[in-house]
């Protein structure tokens, strides 16, 4: 039998993992200046945490969850997204108390699991970087969140991003709109795709999101949710737009943009990439919005029942960087390579690399009893800055060769000096 990774998963190997580390580092740097703090929730949750928040009729819940019963007969799901777990933890730990940051500004980085048809940028185990700001109804929260996502891509060097925003209004507005949309779509019911027919009853706003070509034509003339916003909702959206204008952030409004999770209301947004490297295909690289009501859904207090968040896909960030020709260095390099010649030198060689490592340098040696020439090749491949040579003669005399690879200058140094102050030996 051949062992293979499960479909839709990836082994992230050296040579690639550096890209991941780089992206995570940039994210952490951005979040630091925004005063967002990391939260790590479990990879799996009681399934109700997700169904409650995400909605029973969303694709995630109906088709995409990895769920199972554990040995204690608990219904568990691998987390498909990060917002519901984070809000669950917020309420569970009563982070709305006076001693906590308010609004609570959190971020997470980690794997999510969805049973999807795998393709480029669509995996079954994928990785999200996400932000959640809980407890504030201030539209500046929404804008600050959007700005942090833009800043993340800016620091990565990604240029072809487009910010698309919309408002889903408050609950009342959405209910009025929902009916108007049903009234509009019902005459076309027979022509809709099977998925959309189903959604027309259960979750009509999702029809607007259909990828089916015929559905798209029908939806073209659907009423706009923006015409159904009540005063409160319209005013909130105006404030978000004004703040974006004040900060000179470019955006477009797409009144047909809804999000795939039921908990969203008011502001929703997506960052799309129209990088030339995608050859005309437009990819969503980040998505989020406001979710007032979710905290209460989890049993939290009305006083803190507001939230705004987003998630971006790490796989898609990498694809986007590749599409834009942005290079991340992935080469493995060392400071010091110790060439040990002959088996009798192995202990001294190990002592030398350990000494260099203790001094804070990256050090490597040979473990395969390779010839001198091959070991020097390894040192070259690793771009070693210094090479130490220890053979049987050097062991005997207790004097080793130290070569500066940049200048080519080689000198002989007593082992005692090396072990007393190695860094000083490198300086001169
Ligand atoms: P899509 O419409 O592409 O299915 P979605 O609406 O399901 O996306 P969200 O749940 O909003 O996506 O997730 C936010 C981001 O996470 C997406 O913009 C994308 O970058 C990433 N993402 C979502 N699902 C996947 C997946 N299966 N594989 C890789 N990345 C994903
Ligand atoms: Mg999806």
Tab-separated table of C-alpha atoms and ligand atoms in Angstrom:
chain	number	residue	atom	x	y	z
A	1	UNK	CA	0.000	0.000	0.000
A	2	UNK	CA	1.100	3.531	-0.770
A	3	UNK	CA	0.571	6.108	1.941
A	4	UNK	CA	-0.671	9.473	0.750
A	5	UNK	CA	-1.889	12.618	2.404
A	6	UNK	CA	-5.654	13.043	2.437
A	7	UNK	CA	-7.143	14.787	-0.603
A	8	UNK	CA	-7.195	18.547	-0.227
A	9	UNK	CA	-4.380	18.699	2.319
A	10	UNK	CA	-0.762	19.730	1.961
A	11	UNK	CA	2.574	18.914	3.488
A	12	UNK	CA	4.297	22.252	3.877
A	13	UNK	CA	7.961	21.409	3.458
A	14	UNK	CA	11.223	23.305	3.930
A	15	UNK	CA	11.608	25.529	0.887
A	16	UNK	CA	7.930	26.449	1.126
A	17	UNK	CA	7.407	26.718	4.859
A	18	UNK	CA	9.581	29.852	4.846
A	19	UNK	CA	6.836	31.588	2.858
A	20	UNK	CA	4.319	30.640	5.513
A	21	UNK	CA	6.570	31.841	8.296
A	22	UNK	CA	7.152	35.101	6.479
A	23	UNK	CA	3.437	35.717	5.968
A	24	UNK	CA	2.685	34.893	9.594
A	25	UNK	CA	5.457	37.210	10.748
A	26	UNK	CA	4.111	40.070	8.658
A	27	UNK	CA	0.618	39.433	10.023
A	28	UNK	CA	1.895	39.479	13.604
A	29	UNK	CA	3.751	42.735	12.968
A	30	UNK	CA	0.633	44.368	11.540
A	31	UNK	CA	-1.577	43.116	14.354
A	32	UNK	CA	0.881	44.362	16.935
A	33	UNK	CA	0.611	47.962	15.740
A	34	UNK	CA	-3.179	47.618	15.680
A	35	UNK	CA	-3.268	46.326	19.279
A	36	UNK	CA	-4.848	43.007	18.212
A	37	UNK	CA	-3.897	40.084	20.469
A	38	UNK	CA	-3.529	36.443	19.584
A	39	UNK	CA	-6.069	33.843	20.640
A	40	UNK	CA	-5.662	30.107	20.060
A	41	UNK	CA	-8.881	28.121	20.258
A	42	UNK	CA	-9.133	24.330	19.774
A	43	UNK	CA	-9.074	22.779	16.291
A	44	UNK	CA	-12.384	21.087	17.101
A	45	UNK	CA	-15.586	22.325	18.688
A	46	UNK	CA	-18.983	21.026	19.693
A	47	UNK	CA	-20.849	21.171	16.418
A	48	UNK	CA	-23.531	23.489	17.836
A	49	UNK	CA	-20.940	26.254	18.189
A	50	UNK	CA	-20.664	26.340	14.427
A	51	UNK	CA	-24.256	25.560	13.412
A	52	UNK	CA	-25.615	28.156	15.829
A	53	UNK	CA	-23.430	30.908	14.431
A	54	UNK	CA	-22.857	30.083	10.807
A	55	UNK	CA	-26.446	29.087	10.064
A	56	UNK	CA	-28.041	25.719	9.278
A	57	UNK	CA	-28.563	26.493	5.611
A	58	UNK	CA	-25.110	27.721	4.676
A	59	UNK	CA	-22.841	25.589	2.466
A	60	UNK	CA	-20.401	25.274	5.317
A	61	UNK	CA	-22.932	23.588	7.560
A	62	UNK	CA	-24.897	21.621	4.958
A	63	UNK	CA	-21.976	20.254	2.933
A	64	UNK	CA	-18.549	21.167	4.175
A	65	UNK	CA	-18.125	20.226	7.821
A	66	UNK	CA	-15.936	17.402	9.048
A	67	UNK	CA	-18.016	16.097	11.906
A	68	UNK	CA	-17.950	12.958	13.978
A	69	UNK	CA	-19.022	11.513	17.309
A	70	UNK	CA	-16.171	11.053	19.753
A	71	UNK	CA	-15.861	8.089	22.087
A	72	UNK	CA	-18.009	9.913	24.615
A	73	UNK	CA	-20.719	10.320	21.958
A	74	UNK	CA	-20.228	14.061	21.684
A	75	UNK	CA	-20.983	15.537	18.275
A	76	UNK	CA	-17.762	17.254	17.275
A	77	UNK	CA	-16.666	19.207	14.205
A	78	UNK	CA	-13.246	20.237	13.012
A	79	UNK	CA	-13.550	23.996	12.982
A	80	UNK	CA	-14.503	25.299	9.511
A	81	UNK	CA	-13.966	28.939	10.442
A	82	UNK	CA	-12.632	31.066	13.266
A	83	UNK	CA	-15.288	33.595	14.240
A	84	UNK	CA	-17.752	31.301	16.012
A	85	UNK	CA	-15.026	29.628	18.134
A	86	UNK	CA	-13.608	33.001	19.056
A	87	UNK	CA	-16.963	34.443	20.099
A	88	UNK	CA	-17.656	31.207	22.002
A	89	UNK	CA	-14.405	31.667	23.915
A	90	UNK	CA	-15.131	35.370	24.491
A	91	UNK	CA	-18.412	34.569	26.178
A	92	UNK	CA	-17.162	31.427	27.941
A	93	UNK	CA	-14.311	33.319	29.624
A	94	UNK	CA	-16.469	36.415	30.240
A	95	UNK	CA	-13.964	38.602	28.437
A	96	UNK	CA	-16.529	41.394	28.493
A	97	UNK	CA	-15.633	42.068	32.136
A	98	UNK	CA	-14.184	45.475	33.109
A	99	UNK	CA	-10.626	44.146	33.423
A	100	UNK	CA	-10.434	43.213	29.744
A	101	UNK	CA	-9.677	45.224	26.641
A	102	UNK	CA	-12.924	46.732	25.356
A	103	UNK	CA	-13.526	46.373	22.496
A	104	UNK	CA	-11.739	43.057	22.666
A	105	UNK	CA	-9.330	43.008	19.741
A	106	UNK	CA	-8.182	39.527	18.824
A	107	UNK	CA	-6.493	37.698	15.991
A	108	UNK	CA	-5.897	34.046	15.158
A	109	UNK	CA	-3.718	32.091	12.776
A	110	UNK	CA	-4.392	28.454	12.056
A	111	UNK	CA	-5.919	25.634	10.061
A	112	UNK	CA	-9.605	25.390	9.140
A	113	UNK	CA	-11.321	22.354	7.675
A	114	UNK	CA	-13.974	22.196	4.972
A	115	UNK	CA	-14.997	19.287	2.798
A	116	UNK	CA	-14.722	21.059	-0.557
A	117	UNK	CA	-13.760	20.105	-4.087
A	118	UNK	CA	-10.028	20.827	-3.975
A	119	UNK	CA	-8.482	23.098	-6.598
A	120	UNK	CA	-5.930	25.874	-6.647
A	121	UNK	CA	-6.564	28.035	-3.585
A	122	UNK	CA	-9.292	25.716	-2.338
A	123	UNK	CA	-8.212	23.061	0.131
A	124	UNK	CA	-9.878	20.801	2.675
A	125	UNK	CA	-7.393	21.808	5.310
A	126	UNK	CA	-6.588	25.442	4.662
A	127	UNK	CA	-5.180	28.183	6.826
A	128	UNK	CA	-6.684	31.441	7.858
A	129	UNK	CA	-5.400	34.556	9.471
A	130	UNK	CA	-8.312	36.370	11.035
A	131	UNK	CA	-9.220	39.315	13.189
A	132	UNK	CA	-12.204	39.786	15.498
A	133	UNK	CA	-13.115	42.969	17.308
A	134	UNK	CA	-15.862	42.327	19.827
A	135	UNK	CA	-17.962	44.748	21.821
A	136	UNK	CA	-18.062	47.926	19.752
A	137	UNK	CA	-20.805	49.257	17.501
A	138	UNK	CA	-18.556	52.080	16.334
A	139	UNK	CA	-18.191	52.120	12.524
A	140	UNK	CA	-14.559	53.123	13.069
A	141	UNK	CA	-14.104	49.511	14.207
A	142	UNK	CA	-15.164	48.282	10.787
A	143	UNK	CA	-12.866	50.696	9.029
A	144	UNK	CA	-9.910	49.965	11.292
A	145	UNK	CA	-10.388	46.268	10.595
A	146	UNK	CA	-10.493	46.807	6.837
A	147	UNK	CA	-7.395	49.007	7.065
A	148	UNK	CA	-5.488	46.290	8.923
A	149	UNK	CA	-6.247	43.791	6.156
A	150	UNK	CA	-5.139	46.281	3.506
A	151	UNK	CA	-1.983	47.003	5.479
A	152	UNK	CA	-1.168	43.303	5.662
A	153	UNK	CA	-1.277	42.946	1.864
A	154	UNK	CA	0.568	46.236	1.415
A	155	UNK	CA	3.428	44.959	3.573
A	156	UNK	CA	3.526	41.751	1.571
A	157	UNK	CA	3.993	43.894	-1.531
A	158	UNK	CA	0.671	42.828	-3.073
A	159	UNK	CA	-0.554	45.665	-5.289
A	160	UNK	CA	-3.580	44.490	-7.237
A	161	UNK	CA	-6.168	44.460	-4.498
A	162	UNK	CA	-9.647	45.844	-4.794
A	163	UNK	CA	-11.812	46.616	-1.780
A	164	UNK	CA	-15.485	45.814	-2.283
A	165	UNK	CA	-18.028	46.768	0.363
A	166	UNK	CA	-21.732	46.407	0.904
A	167	UNK	CA	-24.239	46.662	3.702
A	168	UNK	CA	-26.634	43.910	4.714
A	169	UNK	CA	-28.355	46.296	7.127
A	170	UNK	CA	-29.816	45.353	10.467
A	171	UNK	CA	-32.174	42.443	10.993
A	172	UNK	CA	-35.357	44.394	10.162
A	173	UNK	CA	-33.937	45.796	6.928
A	174	UNK	CA	-32.765	42.387	5.883
A	175	UNK	CA	-36.155	40.806	6.526
A	176	UNK	CA	-37.896	43.409	4.358
A	177	UNK	CA	-35.324	42.925	1.650
A	178	UNK	CA	-35.541	39.158	1.920
A	179	UNK	CA	-39.239	39.300	1.060
A	180	UNK	CA	-38.624	41.695	-1.847
A	181	UNK	CA	-35.982	39.330	-3.172
A	182	UNK	CA	-38.280	36.307	-2.871
A	183	UNK	CA	-40.980	38.247	-4.735
A	184	UNK	CA	-38.507	39.087	-7.491
A	185	UNK	CA	-37.009	35.602	-7.815
A	186	UNK	CA	-40.171	33.501	-7.544
A	187	UNK	CA	-41.316	34.065	-11.169
A	188	UNK	CA	-37.893	32.750	-12.284
A	189	UNK	CA	-37.945	29.783	-9.931
A	190	UNK	CA	-38.122	27.110	-12.666
A	191	UNK	CA	-35.063	28.573	-14.404
A	192	UNK	CA	-32.872	28.739	-11.312
A	193	UNK	CA	-30.137	26.185	-10.614
A	194	UNK	CA	-30.998	23.397	-8.190
A	195	UNK	CA	-28.909	25.005	-5.449
A	196	UNK	CA	-30.613	28.351	-5.933
A	197	UNK	CA	-34.084	26.785	-5.980
A	198	UNK	CA	-33.338	25.349	-2.597
A	199	UNK	CA	-31.872	28.613	-1.364
A	200	UNK	CA	-34.865	30.611	-2.573
A	201	UNK	CA	-36.815	29.077	0.291
A	202	UNK	CA	-34.135	28.645	2.923
A	203	UNK	CA	-31.686	31.491	2.381
A	204	UNK	CA	-32.646	33.684	-0.598
A	205	UNK	CA	-29.778	36.163	-0.150
A	206	UNK	CA	-27.390	33.356	-1.018
A	207	UNK	CA	-28.915	33.203	-4.525
A	208	UNK	CA	-27.158	36.527	-5.153
A	209	UNK	CA	-23.879	34.720	-4.517
A	210	UNK	CA	-24.538	31.902	-7.009
A	211	UNK	CA	-21.682	30.999	-9.326
A	212	UNK	CA	-24.149	29.523	-11.887
A	213	UNK	CA	-24.163	31.475	-15.192
A	214	UNK	CA	-27.959	31.447	-15.639
A	215	UNK	CA	-28.543	32.449	-12.027
A	216	UNK	CA	-26.160	35.336	-12.517
A	217	UNK	CA	-28.266	36.707	-15.394
A	218	UNK	CA	-31.478	36.428	-13.380
A	219	UNK	CA	-29.893	38.118	-10.393
A	220	UNK	CA	-28.651	40.983	-12.582
A	221	UNK	CA	-31.913	42.937	-12.140
A	222	UNK	CA	-32.708	41.872	-8.605
A	223	UNK	CA	-33.627	44.649	-6.183
A	224	UNK	CA	-30.703	46.187	-4.306
A	225	UNK	CA	-30.449	45.661	-0.583
A	226	UNK	CA	-29.179	49.222	-0.312
A	227	UNK	CA	-32.671	50.463	-1.262
A	228	UNK	CA	-34.109	48.571	1.699
A	229	UNK	CA	-31.877	49.863	4.482
A	230	UNK	CA	-33.823	51.550	7.256
A	231	UNK	CA	-32.594	54.806	8.752
A	232	UNK	CA	-30.259	53.210	11.288
A	233	UNK	CA	-28.718	50.870	8.719
A	234	UNK	CA	-28.336	53.552	6.059
A	235	UNK	CA	-26.728	55.915	8.540
A	236	UNK	CA	-24.275	53.247	9.686
A	237	UNK	CA	-23.243	52.500	6.119
A	238	UNK	CA	-22.850	56.230	5.401
A	239	UNK	CA	-20.504	56.548	8.364
A	240	UNK	CA	-18.374	53.647	7.168
A	241	UNK	CA	-18.124	55.166	3.686
A	242	UNK	CA	-17.303	58.606	5.068
A	243	UNK	CA	-14.519	57.183	7.226
A	244	UNK	CA	-13.083	55.283	4.255
A	245	UNK	CA	-13.231	58.503	2.214
A	246	UNK	CA	-11.567	60.472	5.004
A	247	UNK	CA	-8.733	57.959	5.106
A	248	UNK	CA	-8.527	58.082	1.307
A	249	UNK	CA	-9.211	54.388	0.910
A	250	UNK	CA	-10.493	53.408	-2.517
A	251	UNK	CA	-13.447	51.039	-2.649
A	252	UNK	CA	-16.343	49.983	-4.801
A	253	UNK	CA	-19.840	49.138	-3.618
A	254	UNK	CA	-21.390	45.881	-4.805
A	255	UNK	CA	-24.975	45.645	-3.622
A	256	UNK	CA	-25.081	41.981	-4.651
A	257	UNK	CA	-22.191	40.961	-2.416
A	258	UNK	CA	-23.467	38.827	0.459
A	259	UNK	CA	-21.347	36.584	2.579
A	260	UNK	CA	-21.577	32.836	2.969
A	261	UNK	CA	-22.128	32.915	6.710
A	262	UNK	CA	-25.454	33.863	8.215
A	263	UNK	CA	-24.155	35.906	11.122
A	264	UNK	CA	-23.214	38.975	9.093
A	265	UNK	CA	-25.113	42.255	9.162
A	266	UNK	CA	-24.364	45.896	8.330
A	267	UNK	CA	-20.901	46.148	6.768
A	268	UNK	CA	-19.563	43.283	4.678
A	269	UNK	CA	-16.399	43.497	2.643
A	270	UNK	CA	-14.083	41.511	0.440
A	271	UNK	CA	-10.616	42.108	-0.848
A	272	UNK	CA	-10.301	40.800	-4.363
A	273	UNK	CA	-7.131	40.310	-6.309
A	274	UNK	CA	-7.162	41.147	-9.999
A	275	UNK	CA	-3.446	40.532	-10.354
A	276	UNK	CA	-2.386	40.131	-14.017
A	277	UNK	CA	-0.833	36.812	-12.965
A	278	UNK	CA	-4.363	35.436	-12.504
A	279	UNK	CA	-5.090	36.019	-16.222
A	280	UNK	CA	-8.390	37.755	-15.739
A	281	UNK	CA	-9.671	35.509	-12.968
A	282	UNK	CA	-10.618	37.487	-9.883
A	283	UNK	CA	-10.001	35.848	-6.553
A	284	UNK	CA	-11.339	36.722	-3.125
A	285	UNK	CA	-8.357	36.854	-0.831
A	286	UNK	CA	-9.992	38.237	2.307
A	287	UNK	CA	-13.559	38.523	3.515
A	288	UNK	CA	-15.448	39.667	6.539
A	289	UNK	CA	-17.993	41.921	8.092
A	290	UNK	CA	-19.996	42.939	11.100
A	291	UNK	CA	-21.817	40.398	13.226
A	292	UNK	CA	-23.862	42.247	15.830
A	293	UNK	CA	-26.043	39.677	17.582
A	294	UNK	CA	-23.548	36.822	17.682
A	295	UNK	CA	-22.339	37.490	21.230
A	296	UNK	CA	-25.927	37.321	22.491
A	297	UNK	CA	-26.479	34.154	20.461
A	298	UNK	CA	-23.727	32.578	22.593
A	299	UNK	CA	-25.257	33.886	25.813
A	300	UNK	CA	-23.136	37.037	26.176
A	301	UNK	CA	-24.495	40.359	27.432
A	302	UNK	CA	-26.390	42.854	25.261
A	303	UNK	CA	-23.922	45.547	26.327
A	304	UNK	CA	-21.152	43.813	24.364
A	305	UNK	CA	-23.250	42.365	21.590
A	306	UNK	CA	-21.381	43.738	18.603
A	307	UNK	CA	-18.541	42.472	16.500
A	308	UNK	CA	-16.536	42.934	13.360
A	309	UNK	CA	-14.052	40.545	11.845
A	310	UNK	CA	-12.476	39.091	8.774
A	311	UNK	CA	-10.433	36.137	7.626
A	312	UNK	CA	-7.904	35.771	4.883
A	313	UNK	CA	-6.543	32.593	3.383
A	314	UNK	CA	-2.809	31.966	3.702
A	315	UNK	CA	-2.817	29.650	0.643
A	316	UNK	CA	-4.462	32.405	-1.381
A	317	UNK	CA	-2.054	35.025	-0.064
A	318	UNK	CA	0.820	32.837	-1.313
A	319	UNK	CA	-0.828	32.324	-4.716
A	320	UNK	CA	-1.442	36.061	-4.964
A	321	UNK	CA	2.168	36.859	-4.160
A	322	UNK	CA	3.281	34.354	-6.786
A	323	UNK	CA	0.886	35.893	-9.308
A	324	UNK	CA	2.477	39.259	-8.633
A	325	UNK	CA	6.016	37.897	-8.850
A	326	UNK	CA	6.845	38.695	-5.231
A	327	UNK	CA	9.748	36.564	-4.057
A	328	UNK	CA	10.147	35.328	-0.516
A	329	UNK	CA	13.640	34.020	0.262
A	330	UNK	CA	13.415	30.330	1.052
A	331	UNK	CA	17.098	29.357	0.754
A	332	UNK	CA	18.645	27.525	3.675
A	333	UNK	CA	21.901	29.132	4.796
A	334	UNK	CA	24.358	28.731	7.666
A	335	UNK	CA	26.932	30.949	9.336
A	336	UNK	CA	29.419	28.209	10.121
A	337	UNK	CA	30.099	24.859	8.519
A	338	UNK	CA	32.453	22.505	10.317
A	339	UNK	CA	34.296	20.147	7.979
A	340	UNK	CA	35.291	17.095	9.985
A	341	UNK	CA	37.640	14.654	8.292
A	342	UNK	CA	37.820	11.094	9.531
A	343	UNK	CA	35.582	9.374	12.034
A	344	UNK	CA	37.899	10.181	14.927
A	345	UNK	CA	37.026	13.891	14.552
A	346	UNK	CA	33.297	13.411	15.006
A	347	UNK	CA	33.227	14.329	18.701
A	348	UNK	CA	35.316	17.484	18.182
A	349	UNK	CA	33.165	18.432	15.183
A	350	UNK	CA	30.059	18.115	17.318
A	351	UNK	CA	31.651	20.211	20.063
A	352	UNK	CA	32.480	22.888	17.497
A	353	UNK	CA	29.002	23.172	15.983
A	354	UNK	CA	27.523	23.219	19.477
A	355	UNK	CA	29.930	25.995	20.485
A	356	UNK	CA	28.911	28.052	17.431
A	357	UNK	CA	25.218	27.463	18.100
A	358	UNK	CA	25.620	28.516	21.716
A	359	UNK	CA	27.214	31.715	20.404
A	360	UNK	CA	24.010	32.306	18.447
A	361	UNK	CA	25.243	31.261	15.014
A	362	UNK	CA	23.622	28.855	12.591
A	363	UNK	CA	25.971	25.904	12.338
A	364	UNK	CA	25.998	22.632	10.423
A	365	UNK	CA	28.332	19.679	9.910
A	366	UNK	CA	28.519	16.430	7.998
A	367	UNK	CA	27.014	13.279	9.468
A	368	UNK	CA	27.612	10.900	6.570
A	369	UNK	CA	31.406	10.606	6.680
A	370	UNK	CA	31.657	12.425	3.349
A	371	UNK	CA	34.928	13.323	1.634
A	372	UNK	CA	36.498	16.761	2.151
A	373	UNK	CA	35.481	17.964	-1.320
A	374	UNK	CA	31.853	16.970	-0.798
A	375	UNK	CA	31.744	18.669	2.588
A	376	UNK	CA	33.100	21.891	1.085
A	377	UNK	CA	30.372	21.645	-1.550
A	378	UNK	CA	27.767	21.395	1.208
A	379	UNK	CA	29.270	24.483	2.847
A	380	UNK	CA	28.967	26.323	-0.478
A	381	UNK	CA	25.406	25.186	-1.039
A	382	UNK	CA	24.510	26.523	2.397
A	383	UNK	CA	26.325	29.825	1.710
A	384	UNK	CA	28.459	29.257	4.814
A	385	UNK	CA	30.213	32.447	5.908
A	386	UNK	CA	32.955	30.550	7.749
A	387	UNK	CA	34.305	27.058	7.485
A	388	UNK	CA	36.242	25.305	10.241
A	389	UNK	CA	38.348	22.334	9.182
A	390	UNK	CA	39.259	19.669	11.684
A	391	UNK	CA	41.150	16.586	10.545
A	392	UNK	CA	43.312	14.093	12.398
A	393	UNK	CA	46.359	16.405	12.273
A	394	UNK	CA	44.330	19.310	13.679
A	395	UNK	CA	43.104	17.064	16.453
A	396	UNK	CA	46.635	16.189	17.332
A	397	UNK	CA	47.991	19.774	17.231
A	398	UNK	CA	44.787	21.212	18.704
A	399	UNK	CA	44.952	23.903	16.008
A	400	UNK	CA	42.157	24.080	13.425
A	401	UNK	CA	41.748	25.964	10.166
A	402	UNK	CA	39.210	28.779	10.049
A	403	UNK	CA	38.287	30.080	6.623
A	404	UNK	CA	36.408	33.260	5.867
A	405	UNK	CA	34.472	32.253	2.750
A	406	UNK	CA	33.843	35.847	1.580
A	407	UNK	CA	37.526	36.850	1.551
A	408	UNK	CA	38.979	33.386	1.043
A	409	UNK	CA	41.447	34.075	3.870
A	410	UNK	CA	42.295	31.025	5.939
A	411	UNK	CA	44.052	31.102	9.262
A	412	UNK	CA	45.082	28.641	11.903
A	413	UNK	CA	43.498	29.059	15.304
A	414	UNK	CA	44.153	27.080	18.482
A	415	UNK	CA	41.046	25.233	19.659
A	416	UNK	CA	41.383	26.876	23.083
A	417	UNK	CA	40.924	30.308	21.443
A	418	UNK	CA	37.963	29.025	19.488
A	419	UNK	CA	36.301	27.742	22.630
A	420	UNK	CA	37.201	30.826	24.701
A	421	UNK	CA	35.791	33.445	22.351
A	422	UNK	CA	34.736	32.203	18.950
A	423	UNK	CA	33.089	35.454	17.839
A	424	UNK	CA	36.368	37.341	18.442
A	425	UNK	CA	38.138	34.874	16.117
A	426	UNK	CA	35.654	35.723	13.367
A	427	UNK	CA	36.271	39.461	13.716
A	428	UNK	CA	39.957	39.429	12.877
B	1	LIG	P1	-15.322	31.089	-1.299
B	1	LIG	O1	-16.453	31.902	-1.825
B	1	LIG	O2	-14.051	31.221	-2.078
B	1	LIG	O3	-15.713	29.667	-1.012
B	1	LIG	P2	-15.841	31.710	1.424
B	1	LIG	O4	-16.873	32.741	1.360
B	1	LIG	O5	-16.241	30.319	1.735
B	1	LIG	O6	-14.939	31.728	0.104
B	1	LIG	P3	-14.761	32.675	3.896
B	1	LIG	O7	-15.456	31.644	4.695
B	1	LIG	O8	-15.235	34.052	3.944
B	1	LIG	O9	-14.661	32.178	2.383
B	1	LIG	O10	-13.185	32.631	4.213
B	1	LIG	C1	-12.349	33.772	4.113
B	1	LIG	C2	-11.156	33.488	3.255
B	1	LIG	O11	-10.595	32.224	3.548
B	1	LIG	C3	-11.441	33.423	1.764
B	1	LIG	O12	-11.469	34.685	1.195
B	1	LIG	C4	-10.272	32.623	1.263
B	1	LIG	O13	-9.121	33.460	1.143
B	1	LIG	C5	-10.050	31.641	2.373
B	1	LIG	N1	-10.696	30.354	2.104
B	1	LIG	C6	-11.984	29.994	2.311
B	1	LIG	N2	-12.188	28.713	1.999
B	1	LIG	C7	-10.999	28.221	1.578
B	1	LIG	C8	-10.534	26.938	1.137
B	1	LIG	N3	-11.344	25.898	1.065
B	1	LIG	N4	-9.229	26.803	0.798
B	1	LIG	C9	-8.383	27.858	0.880
B	1	LIG	N5	-8.749	29.086	1.301
B	1	LIG	C10	-10.040	29.275	1.639
B	2	LIG	MG1	-16.617	28.669	0.525
